[in-house]
Short mmCIF file of C-alpha atoms and ligand atoms in Angstrom, two decimals:
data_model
loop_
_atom_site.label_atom_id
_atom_site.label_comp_id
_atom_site.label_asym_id
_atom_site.label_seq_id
_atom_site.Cartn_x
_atom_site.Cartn_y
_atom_site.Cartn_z
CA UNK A 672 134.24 117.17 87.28
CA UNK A 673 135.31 116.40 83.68
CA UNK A 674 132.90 118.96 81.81
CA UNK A 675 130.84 122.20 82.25
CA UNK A 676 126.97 122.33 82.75
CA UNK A 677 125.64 121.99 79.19
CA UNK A 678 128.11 120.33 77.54
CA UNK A 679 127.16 116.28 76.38
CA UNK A 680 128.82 114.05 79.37
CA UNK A 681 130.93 111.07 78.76
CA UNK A 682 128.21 108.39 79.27
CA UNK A 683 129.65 104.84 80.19
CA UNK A 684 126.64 102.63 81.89
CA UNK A 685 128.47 99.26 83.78
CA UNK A 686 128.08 96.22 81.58
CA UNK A 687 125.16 95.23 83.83
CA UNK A 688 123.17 97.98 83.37
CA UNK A 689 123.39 97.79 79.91
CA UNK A 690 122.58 94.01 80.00
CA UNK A 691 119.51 94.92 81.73
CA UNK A 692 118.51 97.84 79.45
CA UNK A 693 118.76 95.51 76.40
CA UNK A 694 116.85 92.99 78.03
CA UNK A 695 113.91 95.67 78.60
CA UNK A 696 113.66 95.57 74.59
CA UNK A 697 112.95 99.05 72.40
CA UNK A 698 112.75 100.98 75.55
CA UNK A 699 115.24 100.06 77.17
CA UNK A 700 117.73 100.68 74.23
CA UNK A 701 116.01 104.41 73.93
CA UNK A 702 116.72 104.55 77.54
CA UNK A 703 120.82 103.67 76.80
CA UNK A 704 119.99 106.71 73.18
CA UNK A 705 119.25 108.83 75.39
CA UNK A 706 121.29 108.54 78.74
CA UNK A 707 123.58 111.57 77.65
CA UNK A 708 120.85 113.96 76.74
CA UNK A 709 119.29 112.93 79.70
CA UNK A 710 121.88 114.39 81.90
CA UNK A 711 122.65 117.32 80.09
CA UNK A 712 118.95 118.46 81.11
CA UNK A 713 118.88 117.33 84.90
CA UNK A 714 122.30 119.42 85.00
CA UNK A 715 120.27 122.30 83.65
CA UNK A 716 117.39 121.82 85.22
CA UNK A 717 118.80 121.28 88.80
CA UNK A 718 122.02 123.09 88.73
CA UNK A 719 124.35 120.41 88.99
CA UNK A 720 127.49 119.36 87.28
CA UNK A 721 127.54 116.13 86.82
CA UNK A 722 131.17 113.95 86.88
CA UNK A 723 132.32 109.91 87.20
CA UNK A 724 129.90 107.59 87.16
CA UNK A 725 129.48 105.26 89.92
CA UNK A 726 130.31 101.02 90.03
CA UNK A 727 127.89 98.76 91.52
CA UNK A 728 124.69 99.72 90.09
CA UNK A 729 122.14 97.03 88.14
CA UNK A 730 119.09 99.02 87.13
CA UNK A 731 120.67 102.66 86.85
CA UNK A 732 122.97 105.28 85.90
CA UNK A 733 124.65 106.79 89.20
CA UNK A 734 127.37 109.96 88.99
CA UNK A 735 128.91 111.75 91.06
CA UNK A 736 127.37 115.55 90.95
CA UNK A 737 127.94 119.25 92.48
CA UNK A 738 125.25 121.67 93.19
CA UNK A 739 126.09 125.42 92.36
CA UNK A 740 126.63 126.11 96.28
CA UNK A 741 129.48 123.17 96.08
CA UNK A 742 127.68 120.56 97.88
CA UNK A 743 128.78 117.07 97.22
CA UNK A 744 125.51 115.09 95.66
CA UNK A 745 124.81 111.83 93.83
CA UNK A 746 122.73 111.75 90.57
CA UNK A 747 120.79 108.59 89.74
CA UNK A 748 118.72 107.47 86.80
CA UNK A 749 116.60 104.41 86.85
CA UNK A 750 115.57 102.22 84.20
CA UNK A 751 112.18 102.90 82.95
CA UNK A 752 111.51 98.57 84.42
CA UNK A 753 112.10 100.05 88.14
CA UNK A 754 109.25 101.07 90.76
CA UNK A 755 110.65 104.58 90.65
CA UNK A 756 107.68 106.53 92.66
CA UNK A 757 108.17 103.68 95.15
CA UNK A 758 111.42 104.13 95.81
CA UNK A 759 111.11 108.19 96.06
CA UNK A 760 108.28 107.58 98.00
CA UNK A 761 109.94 105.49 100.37
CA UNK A 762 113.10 107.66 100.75
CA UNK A 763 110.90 110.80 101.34
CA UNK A 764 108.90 108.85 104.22
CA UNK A 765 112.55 107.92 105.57
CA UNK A 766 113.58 111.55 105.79
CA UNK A 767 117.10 110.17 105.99
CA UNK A 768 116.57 107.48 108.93
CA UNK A 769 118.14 104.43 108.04
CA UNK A 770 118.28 105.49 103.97
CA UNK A 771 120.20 108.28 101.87
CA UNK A 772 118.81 111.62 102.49
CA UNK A 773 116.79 113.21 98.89
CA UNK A 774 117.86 116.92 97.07
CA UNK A 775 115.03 116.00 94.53
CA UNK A 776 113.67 114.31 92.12
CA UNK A 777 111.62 114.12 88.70
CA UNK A 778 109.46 111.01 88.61
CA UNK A 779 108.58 111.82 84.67
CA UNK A 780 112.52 111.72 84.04
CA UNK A 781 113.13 108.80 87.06
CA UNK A 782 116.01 111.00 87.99
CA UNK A 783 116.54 112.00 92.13
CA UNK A 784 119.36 113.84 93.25
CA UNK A 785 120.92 112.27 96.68
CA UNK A 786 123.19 113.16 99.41
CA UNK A 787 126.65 111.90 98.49
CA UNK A 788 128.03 108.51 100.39
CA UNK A 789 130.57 107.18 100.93
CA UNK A 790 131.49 102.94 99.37
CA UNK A 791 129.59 100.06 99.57
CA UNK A 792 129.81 97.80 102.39
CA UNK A 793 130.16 95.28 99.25
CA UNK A 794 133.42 97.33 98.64
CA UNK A 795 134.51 97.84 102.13
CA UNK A 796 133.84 94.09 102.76
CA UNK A 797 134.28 93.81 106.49
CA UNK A 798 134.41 90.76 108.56
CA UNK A 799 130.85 88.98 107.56
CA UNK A 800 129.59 88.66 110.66
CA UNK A 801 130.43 92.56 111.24
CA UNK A 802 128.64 92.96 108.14
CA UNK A 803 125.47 91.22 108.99
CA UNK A 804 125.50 93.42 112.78
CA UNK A 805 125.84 96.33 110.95
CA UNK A 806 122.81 95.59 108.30
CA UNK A 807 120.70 94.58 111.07
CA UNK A 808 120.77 98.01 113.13
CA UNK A 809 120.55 99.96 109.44
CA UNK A 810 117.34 97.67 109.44
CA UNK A 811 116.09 98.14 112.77
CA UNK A 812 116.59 102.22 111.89
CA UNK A 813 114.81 101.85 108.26
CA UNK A 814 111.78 99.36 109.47
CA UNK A 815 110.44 102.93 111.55
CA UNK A 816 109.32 104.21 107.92
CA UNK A 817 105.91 105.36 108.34
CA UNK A 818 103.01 103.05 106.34
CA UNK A 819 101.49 104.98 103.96
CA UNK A 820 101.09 102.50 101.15
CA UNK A 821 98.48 99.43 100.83
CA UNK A 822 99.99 96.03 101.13
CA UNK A 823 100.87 94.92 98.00
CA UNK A 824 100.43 91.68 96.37
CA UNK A 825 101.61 89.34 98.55
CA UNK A 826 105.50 88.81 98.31
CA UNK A 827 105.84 84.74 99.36
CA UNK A 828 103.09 83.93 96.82
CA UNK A 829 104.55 85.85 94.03
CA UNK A 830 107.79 84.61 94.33
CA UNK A 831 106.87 80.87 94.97
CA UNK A 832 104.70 81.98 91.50
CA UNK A 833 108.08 83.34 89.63
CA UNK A 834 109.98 80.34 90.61
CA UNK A 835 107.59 78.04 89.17
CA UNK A 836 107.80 79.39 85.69
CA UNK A 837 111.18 80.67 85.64
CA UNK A 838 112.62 76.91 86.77
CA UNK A 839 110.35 75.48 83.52
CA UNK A 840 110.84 78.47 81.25
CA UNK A 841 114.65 77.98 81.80
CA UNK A 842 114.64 74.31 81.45
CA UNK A 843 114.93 73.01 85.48
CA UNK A 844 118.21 74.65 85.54
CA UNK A 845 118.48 73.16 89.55
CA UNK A 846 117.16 69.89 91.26
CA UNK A 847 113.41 69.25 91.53
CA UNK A 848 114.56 68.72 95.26
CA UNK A 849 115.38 72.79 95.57
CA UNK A 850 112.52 73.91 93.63
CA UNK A 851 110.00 71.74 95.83
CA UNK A 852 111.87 73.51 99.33
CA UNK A 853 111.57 76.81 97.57
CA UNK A 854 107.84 76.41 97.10
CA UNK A 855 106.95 74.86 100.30
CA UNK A 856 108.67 77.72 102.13
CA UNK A 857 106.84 79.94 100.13
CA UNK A 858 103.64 78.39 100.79
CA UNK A 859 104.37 78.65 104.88
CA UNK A 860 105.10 82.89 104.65
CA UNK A 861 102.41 83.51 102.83
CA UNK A 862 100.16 81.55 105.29
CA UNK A 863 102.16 83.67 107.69
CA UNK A 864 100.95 87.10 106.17
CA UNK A 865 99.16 89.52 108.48
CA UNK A 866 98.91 92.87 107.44
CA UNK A 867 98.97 94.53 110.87
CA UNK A 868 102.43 92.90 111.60
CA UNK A 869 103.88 94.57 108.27
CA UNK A 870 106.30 97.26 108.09
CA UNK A 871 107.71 98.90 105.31
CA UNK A 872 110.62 96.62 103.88
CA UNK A 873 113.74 97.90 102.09
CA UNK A 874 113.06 95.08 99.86
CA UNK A 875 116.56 94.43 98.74
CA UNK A 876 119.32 95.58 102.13
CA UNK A 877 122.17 93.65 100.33
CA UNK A 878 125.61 95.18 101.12
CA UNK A 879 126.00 96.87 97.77
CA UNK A 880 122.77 98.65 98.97
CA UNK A 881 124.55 99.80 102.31
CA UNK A 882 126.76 102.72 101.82
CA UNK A 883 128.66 104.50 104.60
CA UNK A 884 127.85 107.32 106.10
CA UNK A 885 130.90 110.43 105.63
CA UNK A 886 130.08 112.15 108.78
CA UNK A 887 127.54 111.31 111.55
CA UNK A 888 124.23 112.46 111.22
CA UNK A 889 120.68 111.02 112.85
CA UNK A 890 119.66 108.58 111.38
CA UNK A 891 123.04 107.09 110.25
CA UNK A 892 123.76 106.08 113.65
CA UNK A 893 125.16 102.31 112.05
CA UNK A 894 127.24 104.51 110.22
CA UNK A 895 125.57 103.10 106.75
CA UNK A 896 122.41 103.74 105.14
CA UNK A 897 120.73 102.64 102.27
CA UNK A 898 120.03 103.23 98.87
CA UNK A 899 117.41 101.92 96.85
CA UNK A 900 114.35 100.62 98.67
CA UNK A 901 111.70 98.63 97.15
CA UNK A 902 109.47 99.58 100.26
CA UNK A 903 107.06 97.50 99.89
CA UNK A 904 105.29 96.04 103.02
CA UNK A 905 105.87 92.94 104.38
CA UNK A 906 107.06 91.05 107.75
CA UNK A 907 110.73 91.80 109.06
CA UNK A 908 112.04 88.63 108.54
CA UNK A 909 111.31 89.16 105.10
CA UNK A 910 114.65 91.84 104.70
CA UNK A 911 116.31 89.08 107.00
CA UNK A 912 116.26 86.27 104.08
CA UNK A 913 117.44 88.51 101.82
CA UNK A 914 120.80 89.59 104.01
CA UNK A 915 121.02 85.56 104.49
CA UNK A 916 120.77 84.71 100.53
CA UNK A 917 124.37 85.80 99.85
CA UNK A 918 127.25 84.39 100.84
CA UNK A 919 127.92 82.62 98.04
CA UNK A 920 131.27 83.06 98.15
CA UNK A 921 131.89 82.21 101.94
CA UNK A 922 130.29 78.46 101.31
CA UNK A 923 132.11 78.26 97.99
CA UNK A 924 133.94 74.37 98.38
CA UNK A 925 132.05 73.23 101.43
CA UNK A 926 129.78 69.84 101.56
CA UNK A 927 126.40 70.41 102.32
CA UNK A 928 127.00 69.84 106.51
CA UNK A 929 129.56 72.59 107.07
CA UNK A 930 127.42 75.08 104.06
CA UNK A 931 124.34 74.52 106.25
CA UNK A 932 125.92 75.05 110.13
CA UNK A 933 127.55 78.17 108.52
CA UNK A 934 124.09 79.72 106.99
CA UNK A 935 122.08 78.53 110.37
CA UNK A 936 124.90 80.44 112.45
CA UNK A 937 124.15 83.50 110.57
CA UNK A 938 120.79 83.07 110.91
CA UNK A 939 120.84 82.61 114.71
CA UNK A 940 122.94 85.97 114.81
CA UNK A 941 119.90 87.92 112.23
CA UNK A 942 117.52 86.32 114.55
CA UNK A 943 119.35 87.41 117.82
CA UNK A 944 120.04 91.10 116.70
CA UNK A 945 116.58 91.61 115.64
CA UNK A 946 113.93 89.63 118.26
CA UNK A 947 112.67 88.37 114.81
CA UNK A 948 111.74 84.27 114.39
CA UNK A 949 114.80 82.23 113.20
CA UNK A 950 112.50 79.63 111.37
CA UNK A 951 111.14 82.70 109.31
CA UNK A 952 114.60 84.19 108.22
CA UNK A 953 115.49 80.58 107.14
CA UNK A 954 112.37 80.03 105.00
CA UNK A 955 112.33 83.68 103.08
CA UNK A 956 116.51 82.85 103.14
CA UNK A 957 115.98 80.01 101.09
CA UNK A 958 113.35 80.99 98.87
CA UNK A 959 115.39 83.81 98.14
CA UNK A 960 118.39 82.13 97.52
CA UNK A 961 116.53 80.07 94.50
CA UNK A 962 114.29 83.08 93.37
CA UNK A 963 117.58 85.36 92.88
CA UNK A 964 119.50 82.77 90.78
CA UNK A 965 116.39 81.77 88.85
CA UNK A 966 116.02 85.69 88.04
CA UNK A 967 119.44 86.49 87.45
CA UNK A 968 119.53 83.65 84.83
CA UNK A 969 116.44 85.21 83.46
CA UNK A 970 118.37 88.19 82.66
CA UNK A 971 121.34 86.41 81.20
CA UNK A 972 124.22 87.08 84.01
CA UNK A 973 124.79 83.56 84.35
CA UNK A 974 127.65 83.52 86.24
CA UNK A 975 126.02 85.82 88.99
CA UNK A 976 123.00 83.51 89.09
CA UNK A 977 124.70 80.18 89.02
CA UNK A 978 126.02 80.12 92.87
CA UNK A 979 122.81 81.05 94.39
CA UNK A 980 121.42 77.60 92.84
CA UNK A 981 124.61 75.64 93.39
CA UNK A 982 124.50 77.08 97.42
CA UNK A 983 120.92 76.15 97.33
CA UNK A 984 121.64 72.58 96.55
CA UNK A 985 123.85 72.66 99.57
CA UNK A 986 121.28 73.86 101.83
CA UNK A 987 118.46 71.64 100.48
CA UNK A 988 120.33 68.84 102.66
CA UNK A 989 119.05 67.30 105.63
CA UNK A 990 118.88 68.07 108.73
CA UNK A 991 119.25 71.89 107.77
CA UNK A 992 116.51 72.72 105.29
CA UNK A 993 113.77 71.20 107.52
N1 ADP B 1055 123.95 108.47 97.32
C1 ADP B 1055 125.01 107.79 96.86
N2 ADP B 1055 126.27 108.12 97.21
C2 ADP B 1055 127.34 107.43 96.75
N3 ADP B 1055 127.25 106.36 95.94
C3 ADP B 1055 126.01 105.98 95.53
C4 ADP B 1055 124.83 106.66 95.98
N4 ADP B 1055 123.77 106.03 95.43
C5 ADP B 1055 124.25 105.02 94.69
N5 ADP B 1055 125.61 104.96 94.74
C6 ADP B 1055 126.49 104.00 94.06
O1 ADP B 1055 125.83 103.49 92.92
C7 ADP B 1055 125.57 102.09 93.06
C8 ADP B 1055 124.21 101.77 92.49
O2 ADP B 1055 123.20 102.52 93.15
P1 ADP B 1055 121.75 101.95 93.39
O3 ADP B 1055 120.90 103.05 93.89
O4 ADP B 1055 121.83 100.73 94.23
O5 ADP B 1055 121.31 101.59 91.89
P2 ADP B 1055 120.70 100.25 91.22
O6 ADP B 1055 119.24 100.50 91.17
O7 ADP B 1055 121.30 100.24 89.85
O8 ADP B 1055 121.12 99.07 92.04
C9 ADP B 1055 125.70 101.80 94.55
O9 ADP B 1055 126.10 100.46 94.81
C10 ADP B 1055 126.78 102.80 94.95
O10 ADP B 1055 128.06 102.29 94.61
MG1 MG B 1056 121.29 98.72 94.05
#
């Protein structure tokens, strides 16, 4: 802990984060103003002390924190762009199986106090087929959310919508060829969508989402859970496509062939681990391959965004991308 309760904290947000608050315009800059204030008064109001930030984040401030009994905790503050109340909703429903486990929260303030975890599986990096096991029983653990929000607006449609506009708005910044995959795959989930088949999605189960688990404890029985959920509803497969979007880095410097036998192989093993369709995963895979590096481009992290498009290329080859 590097101050007392009370005293101004060293405030650092990750380059990211401050990307993305700038991006958000006058409030997100008075978001950034006000940061340090900010947790000056959650230490007050919820007894904490509040020490080193935390790496990895996009959308928030995250920092290590100490209730007055000494228990280890994790204090986050979102961006005023983020579905806050969703995610708090969604980790309350959870009641720790499959996600973090919440101290409390201030929706007002988007601040929530979390148990403490331990790294990232992004940090940990295991083999990436041991990664993709492990993220599919987390999943299997956080699909048993109860339902107690309406389905949303439709997620294939929207993002078939987004990629539309955000491939024109940034001047076709991929092949017509990608774009046309992306939208036909969209087209086929949302002529998929049937509400009673739903369950609530993380949203987002990427491996810098998955954090381990210090001791055992139900609901950790993968020995990760995650952190922010979207939780919105929509079909398993759905949370599939978005474990099978990354991987940039393992198809970095193949030809289209060997980048498409190694993204169907990990799509068998989703598929396999889950008793969910493999034709699914692939579709949502794809569209979220192109509607990630479209929206990371949006945002101006152009080296982030750039590999999702140049792996999507890849995959848009025959026979794969069917
Ligand atoms: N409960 C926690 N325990 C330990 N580390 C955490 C916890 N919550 C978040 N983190 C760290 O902060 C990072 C960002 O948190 P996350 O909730 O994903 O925020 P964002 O909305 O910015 O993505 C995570 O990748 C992890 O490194
Ligand atoms: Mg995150």
């Amino acid at each position: 802990m590097d101050h007392r309760p009370g005293e101004p904290a060293a405030v650092a947000a990750n380059a990211l984060v401050r990307q993305k608050a700038h991006s958000l315009g006058p409030a997100g800059q008075e978001w950034l103003a006000e940061l340090p204030a900010r947790i000056g008064e959650m230490e007050r109001r919820w007894s904490i002390t509040v020490g080193q930030p935390l790496p990895g984040g996009t959308s928030s401030y995250v920092a290590r924190a100490r209730t007055r009994d000494g228990r280890d905790a994790v204090l986050k503050l979102s961006l005023p762009a983020a579905d806050f109340a969703g995610q708090v909703r969604t980790l309350r429903l959870a009641r720790g199986r499959g996600y973090a486990q919440l101290f409390a929260y201030d929706l007002g303030r988007h601040a929530m106090l979390q148990e403490a975890l331990g790294p990232s599986m992004e940090r940990l990096r295991p083999a990436p087929r041991q990664q993709i096991e492990t993220l599919c029983a987390m999943l299997r653990r956080a699909w048993s959310v109860p339902r107690a929000v309406d389905p949303g607006p439709e997620k294939a449609s929207v993002l078939g919508e987004t990629v539309g506009r955000l491939w024109e708005s940034l001047g076709r910044p991929c092949s017509e060829r990608v774009v046309s995959l992306a939208m036909v795959f969209a087209g086929r989930r949302a002529a998929a969508f049937d509400p009673d088949r739903c369950v609530v999605v993380h949203g987002d189960p990427h491996p810098g989402n998955a954090l381990r688990a210090p001791t055992p404890r139900e609901g950790a029985e993968a020995g990760f859970v995650f952190v922010d959920p979207d939780g919105f509803l929509a079909e398993r497969a759905y949370d599939l496509g978005v474990v099978l979007r990354d991987w940039c880095a393992e198809l970095k410097g193949r030809d289209g062939a060997a980048a498409g036998g190694l993204v169907r192989s990990y799509c068998a093993l989703l598929a396999d681990r889950t008793g969910v369709d493999e034709e699914a995963i692939w579709e949502w895979g794809f569209l979220e391959r192109v509607s990630t590096g479209l929206y990371v481009l949006d945002f101006g992290a152009e080296e982030l965004g750039r590999p999702f498009l140049d792996t999507a290329e890849l995959l848009a080859c025959r026979p794969y991308a069917q």
